[in-house]
Coordinates of C-alpha atoms and ligand atoms in Angstrom, one line a residue:
Chain A
M205 CA 0.0 0.0 0.0
K206 CA 1.9 3.0 -1.2
T207 CA 1.1 6.5 -2.4
V208 CA 3.5 8.9 -4.0
I209 CA 2.8 12.4 -2.8
R210 CA 2.2 14.5 -5.9
A211 CA 4.4 17.6 -6.6
L212 CA 3.0 21.0 -5.8
P213 CA 0.9 22.5 -8.6
A214 CA 3.0 24.6 -10.9
L215 CA 1.6 27.9 -9.7
A216 CA 2.1 27.1 -6.0
A217 CA 5.7 26.1 -6.8
Q218 CA 6.3 29.4 -8.5
V219 CA 4.9 31.3 -5.5
A220 CA 7.2 29.3 -3.3
Q221 CA 10.2 30.3 -5.6
I222 CA 9.2 33.9 -5.5
A223 CA 9.0 33.7 -1.7
L224 CA 12.5 32.2 -1.6
F225 CA 14.0 35.0 -3.7
A226 CA 12.2 37.6 -1.6
A227 CA 13.8 36.0 1.5
L228 CA 17.2 36.1 -0.1
A229 CA 16.8 39.8 -0.6
L230 CA 16.2 40.4 3.1
P231 CA 19.0 41.3 5.5
A232 CA 20.5 38.2 7.1
A233 CA 19.1 39.0 10.5
A234 CA 15.5 39.0 9.2
R235 CA 16.2 35.7 7.4
A236 CA 17.5 33.7 10.4
G237 CA 14.0 32.6 11.6
E238 CA 13.1 31.5 8.1
E239 CA 16.1 29.3 7.6
S240 CA 14.8 26.0 8.9
Y241 CA 11.6 26.5 7.0
Q242 CA 13.3 27.1 3.7
N243 CA 15.7 24.2 4.0
Y244 CA 13.0 21.8 5.3
D245 CA 15.2 21.2 8.3
Y246 CA 13.2 20.1 11.3
A247 CA 16.2 21.0 13.5
L248 CA 15.7 17.8 15.5
A249 CA 17.6 17.9 18.8
P250 CA 17.4 14.7 20.8
R251 CA 17.2 15.3 24.5
R252 CA 18.5 12.7 26.9
I253 CA 15.8 12.0 29.5
A254 CA 17.1 8.8 31.1
A255 CA 20.0 6.3 30.6
D256 CA 20.4 5.6 26.9
T257 CA 17.0 7.3 26.2
Y258 CA 16.4 10.3 24.0
V259 CA 13.2 12.2 23.1
L260 CA 12.5 14.6 20.3
V261 CA 9.7 16.8 21.6
G262 CA 7.5 18.4 18.9
R263 CA 5.6 21.6 19.0
N264 CA 2.2 21.8 20.7
E265 CA 0.6 23.1 17.5
D266 CA -1.6 22.1 14.6
F267 CA 0.0 20.9 11.4
T268 CA 1.2 23.9 9.4
P269 CA 3.5 24.6 6.4
R270 CA 5.8 26.3 8.9
N271 CA 6.2 23.4 11.4
G272 CA 6.1 20.8 8.6
G273 CA 4.1 18.5 10.8
N274 CA 6.7 18.4 13.6
I275 CA 4.0 18.4 16.3
V276 CA 4.7 14.9 17.6
N277 CA 7.1 13.3 20.1
T278 CA 9.4 10.6 18.8
A279 CA 12.0 8.7 20.9
F280 CA 14.9 6.2 20.7
I281 CA 16.8 4.0 23.1
V282 CA 20.4 3.2 22.4
T283 CA 20.9 -0.5 23.6
D284 CA 23.8 -2.9 23.3
D285 CA 21.8 -4.8 20.7
G286 CA 21.2 -1.6 18.6
V287 CA 18.8 1.3 18.6
V288 CA 15.1 1.0 19.3
V289 CA 12.9 3.8 17.8
I290 CA 9.5 4.7 19.0
D291 CA 7.5 6.5 16.2
T292 CA 8.9 8.0 13.1
G293 CA 7.3 11.4 12.6
P294 CA 5.1 13.0 10.0
S295 CA 7.1 12.7 6.8
R296 CA 9.9 10.9 4.9
R297 CA 12.1 14.0 5.6
Y298 CA 11.4 13.7 9.3
G299 CA 12.3 10.0 9.3
E300 CA 15.6 10.7 7.5
Q301 CA 16.5 13.6 9.8
L302 CA 15.6 11.4 12.8
R303 CA 18.1 8.8 11.5
Q304 CA 20.7 11.5 11.1
A305 CA 20.0 12.7 14.7
I306 CA 20.5 9.1 15.9
A307 CA 23.7 8.7 14.0
R308 CA 25.1 11.8 15.6
I309 CA 24.7 10.1 19.0
T310 CA 25.6 6.4 18.2
D311 CA 26.9 4.4 15.3
K312 CA 24.8 1.4 16.4
P313 CA 22.3 0.3 13.8
V314 CA 18.5 0.7 14.2
V315 CA 17.2 -2.8 15.0
R316 CA 13.6 -2.1 15.9
V317 CA 11.0 0.6 15.0
F318 CA 7.7 0.7 16.8
N319 CA 4.7 2.7 15.6
T320 CA 2.5 3.4 18.6
H321 CA -0.7 3.8 16.5
H322 CA -1.9 4.5 12.9
H323 CA -2.0 8.3 13.0
P324 CA 0.1 9.9 10.3
D325 CA 2.5 11.9 12.4
H326 CA 3.5 8.7 14.1
F327 CA 4.4 6.5 11.1
L328 CA 5.0 8.6 7.9
G329 CA 8.7 8.6 8.6
N330 CA 8.8 4.8 8.3
Q331 CA 10.3 5.0 4.8
A332 CA 13.6 6.1 6.3
F333 CA 14.0 2.8 8.1
A334 CA 14.7 -0.8 6.9
A335 CA 11.4 -2.5 6.3
P336 CA 12.2 -5.6 8.5
T337 CA 12.7 -3.4 11.5
L338 CA 9.2 -1.9 11.4
A339 CA 6.7 -3.2 13.9
A340 CA 3.2 -2.3 15.3
L341 CA 0.1 -3.8 16.8
P342 CA -2.0 -5.8 14.2
G343 CA -4.8 -3.2 14.4
T344 CA -2.2 -0.4 13.6
I345 CA -0.8 -2.3 10.6
D346 CA -4.4 -2.7 9.3
G347 CA -5.1 0.9 9.9
I348 CA -2.0 2.1 8.0
R349 CA -2.8 -0.2 5.1
R350 CA -6.4 1.1 5.0
D351 CA -5.9 4.8 5.7
G352 CA -2.2 5.5 5.1
N353 CA -2.6 7.0 1.7
A354 CA -5.5 9.3 2.6
F355 CA -3.6 10.5 5.8
A356 CA -0.5 11.3 3.7
E357 CA -2.5 13.3 1.2
N358 CA -4.2 15.2 4.0
L359 CA -0.9 16.0 5.7
Y360 CA 0.5 17.1 2.3
R361 CA -2.4 19.6 2.1
L362 CA -1.8 20.8 5.7
S363 CA 2.0 20.9 5.7
G364 CA 3.0 21.4 2.1
D365 CA 6.3 20.5 0.5
W366 CA 7.8 19.0 3.7
M367 CA 5.9 15.9 2.6
L368 CA 7.5 15.5 -0.9
G369 CA 8.3 11.9 -1.6
T370 CA 6.4 10.6 1.5
E371 CA 4.7 7.2 1.1
A372 CA 2.8 5.2 3.6
V373 CA 4.7 2.1 4.6
A374 CA 2.9 -0.4 6.8
P375 CA 5.1 -2.4 9.2
A376 CA 5.2 -6.2 8.4
A377 CA 6.0 -7.4 11.9
P378 CA 3.0 -7.6 14.3
V379 CA 3.7 -6.8 18.0
A380 CA 2.1 -8.9 20.7
A381 CA 1.7 -7.9 24.3
G382 CA 4.6 -9.1 26.4
T383 CA 8.3 -8.4 27.0
Q384 CA 11.2 -8.2 24.6
N385 CA 14.9 -7.7 25.5
F386 CA 17.1 -5.2 23.7
G387 CA 20.5 -5.4 25.5
R388 CA 19.9 -4.6 29.1
H389 CA 16.6 -2.8 28.3
R390 CA 13.6 -5.1 28.9
L391 CA 10.6 -3.5 27.0
E392 CA 7.1 -4.4 28.1
A393 CA 4.6 -4.0 25.3
I394 CA 1.1 -3.3 26.4
A395 CA -1.8 -3.5 23.8
D396 CA -4.5 -1.0 24.7
L397 CA -7.1 1.1 22.9
G398 CA -9.2 4.2 23.1
H399 CA -7.3 6.9 21.2
T400 CA -7.6 4.5 18.2
D401 CA -8.6 0.9 18.1
A402 CA -5.0 -0.2 18.6
D403 CA -2.7 1.8 20.9
L404 CA 0.7 0.5 21.8
V405 CA 2.3 1.4 25.2
L406 CA 5.9 0.6 25.9
L407 CA 7.5 0.5 29.3
D408 CA 11.2 0.3 29.5
T409 CA 11.6 -1.6 32.8
A410 CA 15.3 -0.7 33.0
T411 CA 14.7 3.1 33.1
G412 CA 11.1 3.3 34.2
V413 CA 10.3 5.4 31.0
L414 CA 6.8 4.8 29.7
F415 CA 6.2 5.6 26.0
A416 CA 2.4 6.2 26.1
G417 CA 1.8 7.2 22.5
D418 CA -1.4 9.3 22.1
L419 CA -3.1 7.8 25.1
L420 CA -1.5 10.7 26.8
F421 CA -1.4 14.4 25.9
H422 CA 0.3 17.0 28.0
G423 CA -0.4 20.7 27.8
R424 CA -2.3 20.1 24.6
A425 CA -5.9 19.2 23.8
P426 CA -6.3 15.5 22.8
T427 CA -7.3 14.6 19.3
T428 CA -10.2 12.3 18.7
P429 CA -10.7 11.3 15.0
H430 CA -10.8 7.6 15.9
A431 CA -11.4 7.8 19.6
D432 CA -13.7 5.7 21.8
I433 CA -13.9 7.8 24.9
A434 CA -15.0 5.0 27.2
H435 CA -12.2 2.7 26.1
W436 CA -9.7 5.6 26.4
L437 CA -10.8 6.4 30.0
A438 CA -10.3 2.7 30.8
A439 CA -6.8 2.8 29.2
L440 CA -6.0 5.9 31.5
D441 CA -7.0 3.8 34.5
H442 CA -4.6 1.1 33.3
L443 CA -1.8 3.6 33.0
E444 CA -2.6 5.0 36.4
R445 CA -2.4 1.6 38.0
L446 CA 0.9 1.0 36.2
A447 CA 2.2 4.3 37.6
A448 CA 0.9 3.4 41.1
S449 CA 3.0 0.2 41.0
G450 CA 6.0 2.5 41.2
R451 CA 7.6 1.1 38.0
V452 CA 7.1 4.3 36.0
S453 CA 9.4 7.3 36.6
L454 CA 8.7 9.4 33.5
V455 CA 6.1 9.3 30.7
V456 CA 6.7 10.3 27.1
P457 CA 3.2 11.5 25.9
G458 CA 2.4 11.4 22.2
H459 CA 2.2 15.2 22.3
G460 CA 3.6 17.6 24.9
E461 CA 6.4 17.7 27.4
V462 CA 7.9 14.6 29.1
A463 CA 6.8 14.5 32.7
A464 CA 6.1 12.3 35.8
P465 CA 3.0 10.3 35.0
A466 CA 0.4 12.0 37.2
E467 CA -0.2 15.3 35.4
P468 CA -0.5 14.0 31.8
I469 CA -2.9 11.3 33.0
R470 CA -4.9 13.8 35.0
Q471 CA -5.1 16.3 32.1
T472 CA -6.0 13.8 29.5
R473 CA -8.7 12.3 31.7
H474 CA -10.1 15.7 32.6
Y475 CA -10.4 16.8 29.0
L476 CA -12.1 13.5 27.9
R477 CA -14.6 13.5 30.7
W478 CA -15.4 17.2 30.1
L479 CA -15.8 16.6 26.3
D480 CA -18.0 13.6 26.8
A481 CA -20.2 15.2 29.4
T482 CA -20.5 18.4 27.4
L483 CA -21.6 16.7 24.2
R484 CA -24.1 14.4 26.0
Q485 CA -25.6 17.4 27.9
A486 CA -25.8 19.3 24.6
A487 CA -27.6 16.4 22.9
D488 CA -30.0 16.1 25.9
D489 CA -30.7 19.9 25.8
G490 CA -31.6 19.6 22.1
L491 CA -28.8 21.8 20.8
D492 CA -28.2 22.0 17.1
M493 CA -24.6 21.2 16.0
N494 CA -23.7 24.8 15.3
E495 CA -24.9 25.7 18.8
V496 CA -22.7 22.9 20.2
L497 CA -19.7 24.3 18.2
A498 CA -20.3 27.7 19.7
L499 CA -20.3 26.6 23.4
P500 CA -17.6 28.4 25.4
L501 CA -14.7 26.4 26.7
P502 CA -14.1 26.5 30.5
P503 CA -10.8 28.2 31.5
D504 CA -8.9 25.0 32.4
I505 CA -9.8 23.5 29.0
A506 CA -9.1 26.7 27.1
A507 CA -5.6 26.8 28.7
L508 CA -4.6 23.7 26.8
A509 CA -2.8 24.4 23.4
V510 CA -5.0 24.0 20.3
S511 CA -8.1 23.4 22.5
E512 CA -10.4 25.6 20.4
A513 CA -9.6 23.8 17.1
E514 CA -9.5 20.3 18.7
Y515 CA -12.9 20.9 20.4
R516 CA -14.5 21.9 17.1
R517 CA -13.0 18.8 15.4
S518 CA -14.2 16.6 18.2
V519 CA -17.7 17.9 17.9
G520 CA -17.6 16.7 14.2
H521 CA -16.1 13.3 15.2
L522 CA -18.3 12.5 18.2
F523 CA -21.5 14.6 18.3
P524 CA -23.5 12.8 15.5
A525 CA -23.3 9.4 17.3
I526 CA -24.1 10.9 20.7
E527 CA -27.0 13.0 19.2
Q528 CA -28.3 9.9 17.4
E529 CA -28.4 8.0 20.7
A530 CA -30.2 10.9 22.5
L531 CA -32.8 11.1 19.7
A532 CA -33.3 7.3 19.4
R533 CA -34.0 7.0 23.1
H534 CA -37.3 8.7 22.4
G535 CA -37.9 7.4 18.9
G536 CA -40.8 8.1 16.5
R537 CA -43.9 5.9 16.2
P538 CA -45.5 5.5 12.8
Chain B
M1141 CA -25.7 19.4 -12.3
R1142 CA -25.9 19.3 -16.1
K1143 CA -29.5 20.5 -16.0
T1144 CA -28.5 23.5 -13.8
L1145 CA -25.8 24.5 -16.2
R1146 CA -28.1 24.4 -19.1
A1147 CA -30.7 26.5 -17.3
A1148 CA -28.0 29.0 -16.5
G1149 CA -27.0 29.1 -20.2
A1150 CA -30.5 29.8 -21.3
L1151 CA -30.8 32.7 -18.8
L1152 CA -27.5 34.0 -20.0
L1153 CA -28.8 34.2 -23.6
L1154 CA -31.9 36.0 -22.3
A1155 CA -30.0 38.4 -20.2
P1156 CA -29.3 41.2 -22.8
W1157 CA -33.0 41.3 -23.7
L1158 CA -33.9 41.6 -20.0
A1159 CA -31.5 44.4 -19.6
L1160 CA -33.1 46.3 -22.5
A1161 CA -36.6 45.7 -21.2
A1162 CA -35.7 46.9 -17.7
P1163 CA -36.6 50.5 -16.7
A1164 CA -33.6 52.7 -17.3
A1165 CA -33.7 54.2 -13.8
K1166 CA -33.2 50.8 -12.1
P1167 CA -30.5 51.3 -9.4
P1168 CA -27.3 49.3 -9.7
A1169 CA -27.2 46.0 -7.8
A1170 CA -25.6 46.1 -4.4
P1171 CA -22.2 44.4 -4.2
D1172 CA -22.1 40.8 -2.8
P1173 CA -20.9 41.0 0.8
L1174 CA -19.4 37.6 0.4
D1175 CA -17.6 38.7 -2.8
S1176 CA -18.3 35.5 -4.7
A1177 CA -17.4 35.2 -8.4
R1178 CA -20.6 33.2 -8.9
W1179 CA -23.0 35.7 -7.3
E1180 CA -24.3 37.2 -10.5
D1181 CA -24.9 33.7 -12.0
M1182 CA -26.7 32.8 -8.8
R1183 CA -28.9 35.9 -8.9
R1184 CA -29.9 35.3 -12.5
Q1185 CA -30.4 31.6 -12.2
L1186 CA -32.4 31.6 -9.0
F1187 CA -34.2 34.9 -8.9
A1188 CA -34.3 36.1 -12.6
D1189 CA -35.6 39.7 -12.5
A1190 CA -37.2 39.5 -9.0
P1191 CA -35.9 42.2 -6.6
V1192 CA -33.0 40.9 -4.5
A1193 CA -31.4 42.6 -1.4
F1194 CA -28.7 41.6 1.0
D1195 CA -30.0 41.6 4.6
A1196 CA -27.8 41.2 7.7
R1197 CA -30.9 40.1 9.7
I1198 CA -30.8 36.7 8.0
K1199 CA -28.2 34.7 9.9
V1200 CA -26.5 31.7 8.3
S1201 CA -24.3 29.9 10.8
A1202 CA -21.7 27.3 9.7
P1203 CA -18.2 26.6 10.7
S1204 CA -15.7 28.8 8.7
M1205 CA -13.5 25.6 8.5
A1206 CA -15.6 22.5 8.0
E1207 CA -13.6 19.4 8.8
N1208 CA -16.0 16.9 7.4
P1209 CA -17.4 17.9 3.9
L1210 CA -20.0 15.2 4.2
N1211 CA -21.5 16.7 7.3
V1212 CA -21.3 20.5 7.4
P1213 CA -23.7 21.9 9.9
I1214 CA -25.7 24.9 8.8
T1215 CA -28.3 26.9 10.8
V1216 CA -30.5 29.4 9.1
D1217 CA -32.2 32.0 11.3
A1218 CA -34.5 34.7 9.9
T1219 CA -36.4 35.4 13.2
A1220 CA -34.9 38.9 13.4
L1221 CA -36.2 39.8 9.9
A1222 CA -39.6 38.3 10.6
R1223 CA -39.9 40.4 13.8
D1224 CA -38.8 43.6 12.1
L1225 CA -40.8 43.2 8.9
P1226 CA -44.0 41.1 9.4
G1227 CA -44.8 39.1 6.3
S1228 CA -41.3 39.2 5.0
V1229 CA -40.6 35.5 5.5
R1230 CA -42.7 33.1 3.6
E1231 CA -40.2 30.9 1.8
I1232 CA -36.5 30.3 2.4
L1233 CA -34.1 28.9 -0.2
V1234 CA -30.8 27.6 1.0
F1235 CA -28.0 27.4 -1.7
A1236 CA -24.3 27.1 -2.1
D1237 CA -22.7 29.1 -5.0
F1238 CA -19.9 26.5 -5.7
N1239 CA -21.7 23.3 -5.1
P1240 CA -22.3 21.0 -8.1
I1241 CA -26.0 20.9 -7.0
V1242 CA -26.5 24.6 -6.0
Q1243 CA -30.0 24.4 -4.4
I1244 CA -29.7 22.6 -1.1
L1245 CA -33.1 22.9 0.5
R1246 CA -36.2 25.1 0.5
F1247 CA -38.5 25.5 3.5
Y1248 CA -41.7 27.2 4.3
P1249 CA -41.8 28.2 8.1
G1250 CA -45.6 28.4 8.3
Q1251 CA -46.5 28.4 12.0
A1252 CA -43.0 27.5 13.1
T1253 CA -40.1 29.9 13.8
P1254 CA -38.2 30.8 10.6
F1255 CA -35.2 28.8 11.9
L1256 CA -33.8 25.5 10.6
G1257 CA -30.7 23.5 11.5
F1258 CA -29.4 20.7 9.3
R1259 CA -26.2 19.4 7.6
V1260 CA -25.0 19.4 4.1
K1261 CA -22.5 17.8 1.8
L1262 CA -20.1 20.3 0.2
Q1263 CA -17.9 19.7 -2.8
Q1264 CA -15.5 22.7 -2.1
S1265 CA -15.3 25.9 -0.3
T1266 CA -18.3 28.0 -1.0
P1267 CA -20.7 30.7 0.3
L1268 CA -23.7 29.2 2.0
R1269 CA -26.7 31.4 1.6
A1270 CA -30.3 31.7 2.6
A1271 CA -32.7 33.7 0.4
V1272 CA -35.9 34.7 2.1
R1273 CA -39.0 35.7 0.0
G1274 CA -41.8 37.7 1.6
D1275 CA -45.3 38.8 0.6
D1276 CA -43.7 41.9 -1.1
G1277 CA -41.9 39.5 -3.6
V1278 CA -38.5 40.7 -2.5
W1279 CA -35.7 38.1 -2.0
R1280 CA -33.6 39.0 1.0
V1281 CA -30.3 37.2 1.2
G1282 CA -27.9 36.4 4.1
G1283 CA -24.9 34.1 4.1
A1284 CA -21.5 32.9 5.2
W1285 CA -18.4 31.4 3.6
V1286 CA -17.5 27.9 4.5
N1287 CA -14.0 26.5 3.8
T1288 CA -13.7 22.8 3.3
T1289 CA -11.3 20.3 1.8
G1290 CA -14.2 19.1 -0.3
G1291 CA -15.3 15.9 -1.9
G1292 CA -18.6 15.7 -0.1
C1293 CA -20.8 15.5 -3.1
T1294 CA -18.9 12.9 -5.0
A1295 CA -18.3 10.6 -2.1
P1296 CA -20.8 7.7 -2.0
S1297 CA -23.0 7.6 1.0
V1298 CA -22.1 5.1 3.7
G1299 CA -25.7 3.9 3.6
S1300 CA -25.8 2.9 -0.1
A1301 CA -22.8 0.7 0.5
S1302 CA -24.5 -1.3 3.3
P1303 CA -27.8 -3.2 3.3
E1304 CA -28.7 -1.7 6.7
W1305 CA -30.6 1.3 5.4
Q1306 CA -32.9 -0.8 3.2
R1307 CA -34.4 -2.3 6.3
R1308 CA -34.6 1.0 8.2
L1309 CA -35.3 3.4 5.3
G1310 CA -37.4 6.3 6.3
E1311 CA -37.2 5.4 10.0
V1312 CA -37.6 8.5 12.1
S1313 CA -36.2 9.1 15.6
G1314 CA -36.7 12.4 17.3
R1315 CA -37.7 14.3 20.3
L1316 CA -39.4 17.5 21.5
F1317 CA -37.4 19.8 23.8
A1318 CA -38.8 22.5 26.1
R1319 CA -36.6 25.5 25.8
A1320 CA -36.4 29.0 27.3
T1321 CA -35.9 31.7 24.7
D1322 CA -33.9 34.9 25.1
G1323 CA -37.0 36.7 26.2
G1324 CA -37.6 34.1 28.9
Q1325 CA -40.6 32.7 27.1
G1326 CA -41.1 29.0 26.7
Q1327 CA -40.5 27.5 23.3
E1328 CA -40.7 24.0 21.8
R1329 CA -37.9 22.6 19.7
V1330 CA -38.2 19.5 17.6
R1331 CA -35.1 17.5 16.5
L1332 CA -35.5 14.6 14.2
R1333 CA -33.3 12.2 12.3
I1334 CA -34.4 10.1 9.3
V1335 CA -32.6 7.1 8.0
H1336 CA -32.0 7.8 4.3
P1337 CA -28.9 7.5 2.1
M1338 CA -29.5 10.9 0.4
D1339 CA -27.5 9.9 -2.7
T1340 CA -26.6 12.8 -4.9
G1341 CA -26.5 10.9 -8.3
L1342 CA -23.0 12.3 -8.8
V1343 CA -21.3 9.1 -7.9
G1344 CA -20.9 6.7 -10.8
G1345 CA -23.6 4.1 -11.0
I1346 CA -25.6 5.3 -8.0
P1347 CA -28.7 7.3 -9.0
A1348 CA -30.0 10.3 -7.1
F1349 CA -32.1 9.0 -4.1
F1350 CA -33.2 11.6 -1.6
I1351 CA -36.0 12.9 0.6
Q1352 CA -38.0 15.5 -1.3
E1353 CA -40.6 16.6 1.1
L1354 CA -41.2 16.7 4.8
V1355 CA -44.2 18.2 6.6
L1356 CA -44.4 18.8 10.3
R1357 CA -47.9 19.1 11.7
D1358 CA -49.3 19.6 15.2
G1359 CA -51.8 17.3 17.0
Q1360 CA -54.7 19.0 15.3
G1361 CA -53.2 18.4 11.9
R1362 CA -52.2 22.1 11.3
D1363 CA -49.1 22.6 9.2
L1364 CA -46.1 23.8 11.2
M1365 CA -43.4 23.7 8.6
R1366 CA -42.8 22.3 5.2
I1367 CA -39.2 21.3 4.1
E1368 CA -38.2 20.4 0.6
P1369 CA -34.6 18.9 0.8
N1370 CA -32.5 18.3 -2.3
E1371 CA -29.6 15.9 -2.9
P1372 CA -26.9 17.9 -1.0
V1373 CA -28.5 17.4 2.4
S1374 CA -26.4 15.0 4.4
E1375 CA -27.1 11.2 4.7
N1376 CA -29.5 10.3 7.5
P1377 CA -30.5 13.9 7.8
V1378 CA -31.0 15.6 11.1
F1379 CA -33.3 18.7 11.4
T1380 CA -33.8 21.2 14.2
V1381 CA -37.1 23.1 14.1
D1382 CA -38.3 25.7 16.7
L1383 CA -42.0 26.2 17.4
A1384 CA -43.4 29.4 18.6
G1385 CA -45.2 28.8 21.9
N1386 CA -44.9 25.8 24.2
D1387 CA -48.2 24.0 24.0
T1388 CA -47.3 21.4 21.4
R1389 CA -47.6 17.9 22.8
R1390 CA -47.2 15.8 19.7
I1391 CA -45.7 16.4 16.2
Q1392 CA -46.6 14.5 13.2
V1393 CA -43.9 14.0 10.6
S1394 CA -44.8 12.9 7.1
G1395 CA -43.0 13.0 3.8
R1396 CA -41.7 11.1 0.8
D1397 CA -38.5 10.6 -1.2
N1398 CA -38.0 10.9 -4.9
N1399 CA -38.8 7.1 -5.3
G1400 CA -42.2 7.5 -3.7
N1401 CA -41.2 5.9 -0.3
L1402 CA -43.3 7.4 2.4
I1403 CA -42.1 8.7 5.8
Q1404 CA -44.6 8.7 8.7
A1405 CA -44.0 9.2 12.4
W1406 CA -45.3 10.9 15.6
L1407 CA -42.9 12.6 17.9
E1408 CA -43.5 13.6 21.5
Ligands
ZN1612 ZN1 -3.0 9.9 17.4
ZN1613 ZN1 -0.4 12.0 17.5

């Protein structure tokens, strides 16, 4: 299942060229901020968060042509057996630059690449890695095969030329729940669901770092295009129990800063409960969808990055089914 | 789509003659507040030489960025106009300049409030407009731009791909809601959903198949509102209708689709 991202239409390409010349004509100081954008350089800077463990924290933003889709966290662990990568970013370029960033830290080969779930910012860098190293939960592999092309096209529209040459590559190796050893790092794979129908969580028992994928958001409103909120809340309970066992020192959320487990779990749970209660109340009050979209966000929700946009998208994703349920409870007799 | 274009072409040929026949003192048309390249075509095609005026008292609400082109919520509210100018709201035509099927829906508010919420399929970014005709024959127009990634009209309905809808075709679920209005008065709201694929006919091999008429009546059989949807209304359509007053106990819904299938339900 592959899709080649088409080149920009000629006119848009010309506009991009003109923009480039305009930038060259500016004084150097004014250009500095544009540099990474013009060179399609994500300026990836791995940050060491635990022994052998590095995280590349993305921006808490929406996809834009400026950030090139770098709104996601990726990570890698340098083990004696080789490098383990967790998520590959939003584009082929990101995947390639992630490889280069890894190579600046170690000359060990990448032996395993996990995709936490089938959302495009987490797997579209797969092309940069050897196919046999790619692994994901079976549901994630199916999702990438089914939706990968459409996701890549959509990201191209949102992020532009950063996406050139990006193709969806589905991992061949299914991951099962259980433990796998990479050098002295014993990784526990947990198969959960709720953000999508297959969400992989990895706990490195050697360091206590939990890679939570998009089951956790931190400082940013969660996204819900494939969410089942009841399952997601159950998954948060599982993560909380895991944290309560004392085996988790740090969590790497799918989006937002690395932190101790409590706060990302609390924030994600609070947002999802608020969203679900708000939409159910709106359906029971008989609100029309535009009235639901216009509801004000409470201050603690509004304080999360991208919350206005994510709330509106979530109304589109979730309200029709909730509304249908509310209307069907009363029904219509012929 | 093709039919619409042909009609537009015919009007285009007539246009010079109409211009000659019009009184010389006719004031120049007001500029389109939404600045759409299609507005002049829309005006000629939909209103011919009837008087047309833009009116800010007609509110069209829709998300400026619609994520799902198959399900774009639109709410039309002409209550301010009806209050200011009694008799100015008899018929409301909802249309989208850049949709392959321009005319989305027509409704006659009757005894109900001139307000309707529903969802549409949009093919591309477009103005969404409501044109309101009154007893004076004037069409008053309000609208809003909606941006979307598109594809809504040429994507097959989910329903037509599954056998589920055939068993439940025309099934109505719905509910009456007691609501307080801004003025503190009680009001009744009806929300209803009908199982129907609402196929546009623009997808290869799937003919147009859509609900053409819906009438809401009160317990005494008096007409409250008549709605005439077209193909662009979303699959399994949901309608929000407000009733003046709060003494309605039961609502009768009846209607039919373009294949003659009947819709019948009581809501309470
Ligand atoms: Zn995700
Ligand atoms: Zn994500």
